[in-house]
Amino acid sequence: MTAAAASTTDDQRFADLHQVLEQGAMRKAARMLNALQPAEIAHLLESQPPNERELVWSLVDAEYDGEILTSLNDDVREQLISQMDAGELVAAVGGLDTDDLADLIQDLPVTITSEVLKSLDQQRRERLQTALAFPEDSAGGLMNTDTVTVRPEVTLDVVMRYLRRLKDGLPDITDNLIVVNREGSYLGVLYLTDLLTHDPEETVAEAMTLAVQAIPATWGAREVATRFEQHDLVTAPVVDDSGLLLGRITVDDVMDVIREEAEHQFLGQAGLSETEDMFAPVLLSARRRALWLGVNLLTAFLAAWVIGRFEDTIQQVVALAVLMPVVASMGGIAGTQTLTLAIRGLAIGQLSSKNARWLLWKELAVAAINSVVWAVVVAAVAAYWFGDPQIALVIGVAITINLLAAALAGALLPMALERFGIDPALAGGVILTTVTDVVGFVAFLGLATLFLV
Amino acid sequence: MTAAAASTTDDQRFADLHQVLEQGAMRKAARMLNALQPAEIAHLLESQPPNERELVWSLVDAEYDGEILTSLNDDVREQLISQMDAGELVAAVGGLDTDDLADLIQDLPVTITSEVLKSLDQQRRERLQTALAFPEDSAGGLMNTDTVTVRPEVTLDVVMRYLRRLKDGLPDITDNLIVVNREGSYLGVLYLTDLLTHDPEETVAEAMTLAVQAIPATWGAREVATRFEQHDLVTAPVVDDSGLLLGRITVDDVMDVIREEAEHQFLGQAGLSETEDMFAPVLLSARRRALWLGVNLLTAFLAAWVIGRFEDTIQQVVALAVLMPVVASMGGIAGTQTLTLAIRGLAIGQLSSKNARWLLWKELAVAAINSVVWAVVVAAVAAYWFGDPQIALVIGVAITINLLAAALAGALLPMALERFGIDPALAGGVILTTVTDVVGFVAFLGLATLFLV
């Protein structure tokens, strides 16, 4: 057998499993299912409508329950947890890493939390408390406490003999041993690759790497992800304020951070949460969506109210009603481009007060050029359509004004919102279209009132 | 010195460097700059407006040029490459990994490509050709050829002696050695952690892991990323159709894939490319944006044309002009939520023909509930505002129709577009708002024409 032949894509395997489930071959399905990684089972659960989801969950070996739960998004996780009894839950969290356990325990019912705590031994309880002391999205919340440490003065030969005596082997995803002094302060790392290639008579101090800086436990998840990406890290040590080693972060958790941040940005724009379950119960989804629709309805009514101020003008020149969505829409589209660029820039740390002014001028210049181009096109179409050069002039000027306003709002909004502690990915789009609607309608209908009637 | 004290965040260091640059202390700036990782310098370059960018680039040590270029986004990379001469470019690509070289060489002017190829030794040229044989966004394009292989029948002791004789040590990010047979077929991996903890008298065959399936070189980057995320991989072997080992993929490149896919999705919605340089020249940006505005203008004119069909009705009941944006906007917002959820589902492989019908029914049910709620609210406001119960009824029904159409379009569009080979992240939003605008205006103005005039 070649391994290549065994490497089917997830899509393929999920399709196969689906077919077996549909045929009702439950034993076979369970066997296929439990051959998957916990994260793959979690992904499969998230892909199922509610009924199939419960069926799949019932086929999973209990020993994987804990790891699967930690891999699920919050919505689906809560659903499944609510159907488990205390005994099942205590058993499920038994074998988890401290960081996973810390994430999970905050979602458990209070009565069960205390049972879980009781079931832990002294060392695990202490480690859990360390992890719980930090917010979930900080370096401290991401870290695990399964560090293997060595002292600088011993030789590599001694280190290797020490490793061979480790009862449980080395933890998953270990690319280095962490070098600490007598007090437990972080000094550097000894890469396994160096341990294996250097002369065994060398000391750890000679073979270790000083270039890997420890990450303070207080750093945010986003800063941790940037550090991993830019330094090509596989694991990184985490320290407290005084440099004492607390734990380590592994790259698998960092990949999750990158994925979650991206989802937050993408889904946030539509007023959705990154924990949104695609197959959530209808009533739950309807309630969540209703709020977003309500907020947007308010801004739509504001735009309607603005139009209402010009009822008389529209009555006299009904062509205005026909053309006004064009003005608003052009502003919205152009503004969204600037806004999206600025939100991305903020998120990856490339937009700051240092270069914000430059971006603003550039976006205004781009808007100026495009407003001239498109104002002429729209004016020409309007002139031809309604045979009225004045309406053409009015819509051309209105579009120019709205595109400039859109660039201004798109470039400044994200930084302004962030300063007030509001998430630009969530609120930016709503506010921007309110601006471009209002400016667009006021400019177009206002100019028309002045010059056309 | 504790390492924690040395761990400043990127923001902090970038601000410091910026200050030094502004003070004109070029030597100091160069020293600070060249102490950074290539990826950090790339990030810094991307954060600079054009003039500062050239200044920073001129301060960078030539030896980092190649790695920095590979870390830059395409736009900025092309800019900098266009200013380098052949000698500089040949020197820059000298020390690069094969996968990076393969990416970069496709951006070089043809005349320089041949010089670069001439400068490579036989082995590197062959490896480059292997890498170039695969698309950039496939497993083959992501892989590197710096594999260290061992044979199953030797003992761990022999492996360790072999490693100690390696002239250059092990490549960066090596968590395992790849086990191949005499023909070079992939058999499994020997984790360094197992090599270090097992009895040195064991053979590789006894200590190796069979569970890591090799990735076929033809897999897409997205499938590779999913595999890494779900199996918590650090590196993975890549094989050809017959199971022969071709190379390996490392997690740092996978993090880049995840990041780029996310950017593509987020920026694509606004018609921007993920290679978009925030500080691109104004004319270049204006030209790119103009296209997107033009496409959207067409759909805006389509909506205007629809409204134009009802000019007489609007003339008689001018309140319709005031309220019609509310109907279109509610549809657009609700539809975008469904669309965003469906695009995300497709992207992460959780939406397929198996469960699409379930999603459609759920979204229709959510829309039905919300349309009743908001139709009543909007109707009440309209009745109060214009004192006309008939207009209230018409707008209520029109909103209901539009929200249902929005759910239908939002749920079905992504899969339909993908089937036609069109990127839903790029085209989905434009088509959706066209649908909700047209349906909204036709429903509202059409019903009004039937019942109000």
PDB file of C-alpha atoms in Angstrom, chain B residues 277-453:
ATOM      1  CA  ASP B 277      -1.227  47.627  -1.718  1.00  0.00           C
ATOM      2  CA  MET B 278      -2.772  50.105   0.736  1.00  0.00           C
ATOM      3  CA  PHE B 279      -0.398  52.758  -0.554  1.00  0.00           C
ATOM      4  CA  ALA B 280      -0.557  51.917  -4.256  1.00  0.00           C
ATOM      5  CA  PRO B 281      -0.073  54.798  -6.712  1.00  0.00           C
ATOM      6  CA  VAL B 282      -3.259  56.833  -7.097  1.00  0.00           C
ATOM      7  CA  LEU B 283      -3.655  56.231 -10.831  1.00  0.00           C
ATOM      8  CA  LEU B 284      -3.229  52.466 -10.466  1.00  0.00           C
ATOM      9  CA  SER B 285      -5.800  52.329  -7.659  1.00  0.00           C
ATOM     10  CA  ALA B 286      -8.193  54.581  -9.533  1.00  0.00           C
ATOM     11  CA  ARG B 287      -8.053  52.360 -12.603  1.00  0.00           C
ATOM     12  CA  ARG B 288      -8.667  49.171 -10.612  1.00  0.00           C
ATOM     13  CA  ARG B 289     -11.527  50.663  -8.637  1.00  0.00           C
ATOM     14  CA  ALA B 290     -13.110  52.192 -11.734  1.00  0.00           C
ATOM     15  CA  LEU B 291     -13.867  48.737 -13.102  1.00  0.00           C
ATOM     16  CA  TRP B 292     -15.743  47.717  -9.964  1.00  0.00           C
ATOM     17  CA  LEU B 293     -17.672  50.981  -9.896  1.00  0.00           C
ATOM     18  CA  GLY B 294     -18.575  50.459 -13.536  1.00  0.00           C
ATOM     19  CA  VAL B 295     -19.988  46.991 -12.897  1.00  0.00           C
ATOM     20  CA  ASN B 296     -22.014  48.301  -9.994  1.00  0.00           C
ATOM     21  CA  LEU B 297     -23.173  51.282 -12.021  1.00  0.00           C
ATOM     22  CA  LEU B 298     -24.690  48.919 -14.537  1.00  0.00           C
ATOM     23  CA  THR B 299     -26.747  47.256 -11.822  1.00  0.00           C
ATOM     24  CA  ALA B 300     -27.722  50.653 -10.407  1.00  0.00           C
ATOM     25  CA  PHE B 301     -28.961  51.704 -13.824  1.00  0.00           C
ATOM     26  CA  LEU B 302     -30.904  48.470 -14.082  1.00  0.00           C
ATOM     27  CA  ALA B 303     -32.626  49.370 -10.807  1.00  0.00           C
ATOM     28  CA  ALA B 304     -33.212  52.918 -12.064  1.00  0.00           C
ATOM     29  CA  TRP B 305     -34.723  51.551 -15.262  1.00  0.00           C
ATOM     30  CA  VAL B 306     -37.096  49.404 -13.176  1.00  0.00           C
ATOM     31  CA  ILE B 307     -38.158  52.481 -11.206  1.00  0.00           C
ATOM     32  CA  GLY B 308     -38.548  54.388 -14.478  1.00  0.00           C
ATOM     33  CA  ARG B 309     -41.226  51.880 -15.559  1.00  0.00           C
ATOM     34  CA  PHE B 310     -43.349  53.219 -12.695  1.00  0.00           C
ATOM     35  CA  GLU B 311     -42.828  56.955 -13.220  1.00  0.00           C
ATOM     36  CA  ASP B 312     -46.551  57.626 -13.548  1.00  0.00           C
ATOM     37  CA  THR B 313     -47.330  55.831 -10.307  1.00  0.00           C
ATOM     38  CA  ILE B 314     -44.657  57.774  -8.423  1.00  0.00           C
ATOM     39  CA  GLN B 315     -45.933  61.029  -9.911  1.00  0.00           C
ATOM     40  CA  GLN B 316     -49.355  60.286  -8.382  1.00  0.00           C
ATOM     41  CA  VAL B 317     -48.159  58.924  -5.022  1.00  0.00           C
ATOM     42  CA  VAL B 318     -44.846  60.621  -4.237  1.00  0.00           C
ATOM     43  CA  ALA B 319     -44.651  58.813  -0.877  1.00  0.00           C
ATOM     44  CA  LEU B 320     -43.563  55.787  -2.890  1.00  0.00           C
ATOM     45  CA  ALA B 321     -40.323  57.544  -3.827  1.00  0.00           C
ATOM     46  CA  VAL B 322     -39.699  58.232  -0.159  1.00  0.00           C
ATOM     47  CA  LEU B 323     -40.280  54.660   0.997  1.00  0.00           C
ATOM     48  CA  MET B 324     -38.846  52.625  -1.854  1.00  0.00           C
ATOM     49  CA  PRO B 325     -35.228  52.658  -0.590  1.00  0.00           C
ATOM     50  CA  VAL B 326     -36.449  51.048   2.650  1.00  0.00           C
ATOM     51  CA  VAL B 327     -37.786  48.025   0.766  1.00  0.00           C
ATOM     52  CA  ALA B 328     -34.617  47.602  -1.290  1.00  0.00           C
ATOM     53  CA  SER B 329     -32.314  48.123   1.688  1.00  0.00           C
ATOM     54  CA  MET B 330     -34.045  45.566   3.943  1.00  0.00           C
ATOM     55  CA  GLY B 331     -33.740  42.969   1.202  1.00  0.00           C
ATOM     56  CA  GLY B 332     -30.092  43.784   0.621  1.00  0.00           C
ATOM     57  CA  ILE B 333     -29.181  43.505   4.296  1.00  0.00           C
ATOM     58  CA  ALA B 334     -31.058  40.262   4.917  1.00  0.00           C
ATOM     59  CA  GLY B 335     -29.768  38.709   1.706  1.00  0.00           C
ATOM     60  CA  THR B 336     -26.184  39.643   2.533  1.00  0.00           C
ATOM     61  CA  GLN B 337     -26.455  37.766   5.812  1.00  0.00           C
ATOM     62  CA  THR B 338     -27.564  34.579   4.081  1.00  0.00           C
ATOM     63  CA  LEU B 339     -24.999  35.062   1.319  1.00  0.00           C
ATOM     64  CA  THR B 340     -22.141  35.601   3.775  1.00  0.00           C
ATOM     65  CA  LEU B 341     -23.060  32.465   5.693  1.00  0.00           C
ATOM     66  CA  ALA B 342     -23.226  30.431   2.491  1.00  0.00           C
ATOM     67  CA  ILE B 343     -19.917  31.763   1.138  1.00  0.00           C
ATOM     68  CA  ARG B 344     -18.224  30.948   4.431  1.00  0.00           C
ATOM     69  CA  GLY B 345     -19.791  27.487   4.430  1.00  0.00           C
ATOM     70  CA  LEU B 346     -18.510  26.796   0.922  1.00  0.00           C
ATOM     71  CA  ALA B 347     -15.052  28.130   1.731  1.00  0.00           C
ATOM     72  CA  ILE B 348     -14.539  25.898   4.748  1.00  0.00           C
ATOM     73  CA  GLY B 349     -16.157  22.925   3.059  1.00  0.00           C
ATOM     74  CA  GLN B 350     -19.230  22.761   5.277  1.00  0.00           C
ATOM     75  CA  LEU B 351     -21.750  23.568   2.576  1.00  0.00           C
ATOM     76  CA  SER B 352     -22.279  21.055  -0.207  1.00  0.00           C
ATOM     77  CA  SER B 353     -25.092  19.691  -2.308  1.00  0.00           C
ATOM     78  CA  LYS B 354     -25.820  17.297   0.609  1.00  0.00           C
ATOM     79  CA  ASN B 355     -27.003  19.966   3.002  1.00  0.00           C
ATOM     80  CA  ALA B 356     -27.718  22.936   0.711  1.00  0.00           C
ATOM     81  CA  ARG B 357     -31.429  22.191   0.675  1.00  0.00           C
ATOM     82  CA  TRP B 358     -31.547  22.202   4.459  1.00  0.00           C
ATOM     83  CA  LEU B 359     -29.800  25.588   4.546  1.00  0.00           C
ATOM     84  CA  LEU B 360     -32.207  26.980   1.959  1.00  0.00           C
ATOM     85  CA  TRP B 361     -35.282  25.935   3.960  1.00  0.00           C
ATOM     86  CA  LYS B 362     -33.794  27.248   7.177  1.00  0.00           C
ATOM     87  CA  GLU B 363     -32.944  30.615   5.612  1.00  0.00           C
ATOM     88  CA  LEU B 364     -36.413  30.843   4.066  1.00  0.00           C
ATOM     89  CA  ALA B 365     -37.958  30.111   7.469  1.00  0.00           C
ATOM     90  CA  VAL B 366     -35.775  32.759   9.144  1.00  0.00           C
ATOM     91  CA  ALA B 367     -36.727  35.232   6.400  1.00  0.00           C
ATOM     92  CA  ALA B 368     -40.411  34.398   6.805  1.00  0.00           C
ATOM     93  CA  ILE B 369     -40.318  35.089  10.539  1.00  0.00           C
ATOM     94  CA  ASN B 370     -38.329  38.296  10.146  1.00  0.00           C
ATOM     95  CA  SER B 371     -40.402  39.514   7.239  1.00  0.00           C
ATOM     96  CA  VAL B 372     -43.562  39.251   9.332  1.00  0.00           C
ATOM     97  CA  VAL B 373     -41.941  41.115  12.233  1.00  0.00           C
ATOM     98  CA  TRP B 374     -40.458  43.901  10.147  1.00  0.00           C
ATOM     99  CA  ALA B 375     -43.280  44.147   7.636  1.00  0.00           C
ATOM    100  CA  VAL B 376     -45.577  45.001  10.544  1.00  0.00           C
ATOM    101  CA  VAL B 377     -43.133  47.572  11.947  1.00  0.00           C
ATOM    102  CA  VAL B 378     -42.483  49.234   8.595  1.00  0.00           C
ATOM    103  CA  ALA B 379     -46.188  49.200   7.719  1.00  0.00           C
ATOM    104  CA  ALA B 380     -47.038  50.833  11.040  1.00  0.00           C
ATOM    105  CA  VAL B 381     -44.433  53.565  10.528  1.00  0.00           C
ATOM    106  CA  ALA B 382     -45.622  54.148   6.948  1.00  0.00           C
ATOM    107  CA  ALA B 383     -49.279  54.299   8.012  1.00  0.00           C
ATOM    108  CA  TYR B 384     -48.488  56.830  10.723  1.00  0.00           C
ATOM    109  CA  TRP B 385     -46.162  58.872   8.473  1.00  0.00           C
ATOM    110  CA  PHE B 386     -48.394  59.118   5.422  1.00  0.00           C
ATOM    111  CA  GLY B 387     -51.734  58.478   7.119  1.00  0.00           C
ATOM    112  CA  ASP B 388     -52.617  55.916   4.474  1.00  0.00           C
ATOM    113  CA  PRO B 389     -53.389  52.297   5.450  1.00  0.00           C
ATOM    114  CA  GLN B 390     -53.181  51.169   1.837  1.00  0.00           C
ATOM    115  CA  ILE B 391     -49.586  52.294   1.442  1.00  0.00           C
ATOM    116  CA  ALA B 392     -48.828  50.473   4.700  1.00  0.00           C
ATOM    117  CA  LEU B 393     -50.285  47.261   3.334  1.00  0.00           C
ATOM    118  CA  VAL B 394     -48.387  47.557   0.064  1.00  0.00           C
ATOM    119  CA  ILE B 395     -45.011  48.161   1.699  1.00  0.00           C
ATOM    120  CA  GLY B 396     -45.586  45.339   4.188  1.00  0.00           C
ATOM    121  CA  VAL B 397     -46.274  42.841   1.438  1.00  0.00           C
ATOM    122  CA  ALA B 398     -43.382  44.147  -0.680  1.00  0.00           C
ATOM    123  CA  ILE B 399     -40.927  43.702   2.212  1.00  0.00           C
ATOM    124  CA  THR B 400     -42.152  40.160   2.796  1.00  0.00           C
ATOM    125  CA  ILE B 401     -41.637  39.303  -0.855  1.00  0.00           C
ATOM    126  CA  ASN B 402     -38.190  40.891  -0.937  1.00  0.00           C
ATOM    127  CA  LEU B 403     -36.918  39.175   2.222  1.00  0.00           C
ATOM    128  CA  LEU B 404     -37.959  35.790   0.857  1.00  0.00           C
ATOM    129  CA  ALA B 405     -36.304  36.529  -2.493  1.00  0.00           C
ATOM    130  CA  ALA B 406     -33.197  37.661  -0.609  1.00  0.00           C
ATOM    131  CA  ALA B 407     -32.994  34.387   1.331  1.00  0.00           C
ATOM    132  CA  LEU B 408     -33.465  32.387  -1.851  1.00  0.00           C
ATOM    133  CA  ALA B 409     -30.785  34.310  -3.739  1.00  0.00           C
ATOM    134  CA  GLY B 410     -28.384  34.416  -0.792  1.00  0.00           C
ATOM    135  CA  ALA B 411     -28.556  30.670  -0.198  1.00  0.00           C
ATOM    136  CA  LEU B 412     -28.420  29.541  -3.835  1.00  0.00           C
ATOM    137  CA  LEU B 413     -26.092  32.081  -5.476  1.00  0.00           C
ATOM    138  CA  PRO B 414     -22.750  30.887  -4.017  1.00  0.00           C
ATOM    139  CA  MET B 415     -23.186  27.283  -5.109  1.00  0.00           C
ATOM    140  CA  ALA B 416     -24.564  28.302  -8.500  1.00  0.00           C
ATOM    141  CA  LEU B 417     -21.678  30.705  -9.113  1.00  0.00           C
ATOM    142  CA  GLU B 418     -19.123  28.116  -8.071  1.00  0.00           C
ATOM    143  CA  ARG B 419     -20.630  25.640 -10.485  1.00  0.00           C
ATOM    144  CA  PHE B 420     -20.043  28.132 -13.296  1.00  0.00           C
ATOM    145  CA  GLY B 421     -16.469  28.702 -12.147  1.00  0.00           C
ATOM    146  CA  ILE B 422     -17.205  32.225 -10.874  1.00  0.00           C
ATOM    147  CA  ASP B 423     -15.758  33.239  -7.502  1.00  0.00           C
ATOM    148  CA  PRO B 424     -18.732  33.798  -5.135  1.00  0.00           C
ATOM    149  CA  ALA B 425     -16.662  36.050  -2.860  1.00  0.00           C
ATOM    150  CA  LEU B 426     -16.182  38.437  -5.763  1.00  0.00           C
ATOM    151  CA  ALA B 427     -19.456  38.326  -7.682  1.00  0.00           C
ATOM    152  CA  GLY B 428     -21.954  37.232  -5.018  1.00  0.00           C
ATOM    153  CA  GLY B 429     -22.621  40.625  -3.455  1.00  0.00           C
ATOM    154  CA  VAL B 430     -23.143  42.487  -6.730  1.00  0.00           C
ATOM    155  CA  ILE B 431     -25.595  39.933  -8.066  1.00  0.00           C
ATOM    156  CA  LEU B 432     -27.428  39.671  -4.753  1.00  0.00           C
ATOM    157  CA  THR B 433     -28.068  43.411  -4.440  1.00  0.00           C
ATOM    158  CA  THR B 434     -29.168  43.508  -8.051  1.00  0.00           C
ATOM    159  CA  VAL B 435     -31.752  40.852  -7.213  1.00  0.00           C
ATOM    160  CA  THR B 436     -32.940  42.558  -4.025  1.00  0.00           C
ATOM    161  CA  ASP B 437     -33.072  46.002  -5.694  1.00  0.00           C
ATOM    162  CA  VAL B 438     -35.039  44.786  -8.687  1.00  0.00           C
ATOM    163  CA  VAL B 439     -37.386  42.524  -6.708  1.00  0.00           C
ATOM    164  CA  GLY B 440     -37.860  45.229  -4.069  1.00  0.00           C
ATOM    165  CA  PHE B 441     -38.711  47.981  -6.537  1.00  0.00           C
ATOM    166  CA  VAL B 442     -40.893  45.801  -8.740  1.00  0.00           C
ATOM    167  CA  ALA B 443     -42.819  44.391  -5.764  1.00  0.00           C
ATOM    168  CA  PHE B 444     -43.342  47.735  -4.067  1.00  0.00           C
ATOM    169  CA  LEU B 445     -44.046  49.919  -7.111  1.00  0.00           C
ATOM    170  CA  GLY B 446     -45.903  47.159  -8.931  1.00  0.00           C
ATOM    171  CA  LEU B 447     -48.281  46.521  -6.024  1.00  0.00           C
ATOM    172  CA  ALA B 448     -48.719  50.253  -5.635  1.00  0.00           C
ATOM    173  CA  THR B 449     -49.653  50.561  -9.321  1.00  0.00           C
ATOM    174  CA  LEU B 450     -52.231  47.810  -8.922  1.00  0.00           C
ATOM    175  CA  PHE B 451     -53.823  48.968  -5.693  1.00  0.00           C
ATOM    176  CA  LEU B 452     -53.053  52.633  -5.075  1.00  0.00           C
ATOM    177  CA  VAL B 453     -53.628  54.476  -8.361  1.00  0.00           C
TER     178      VAL B 453
END
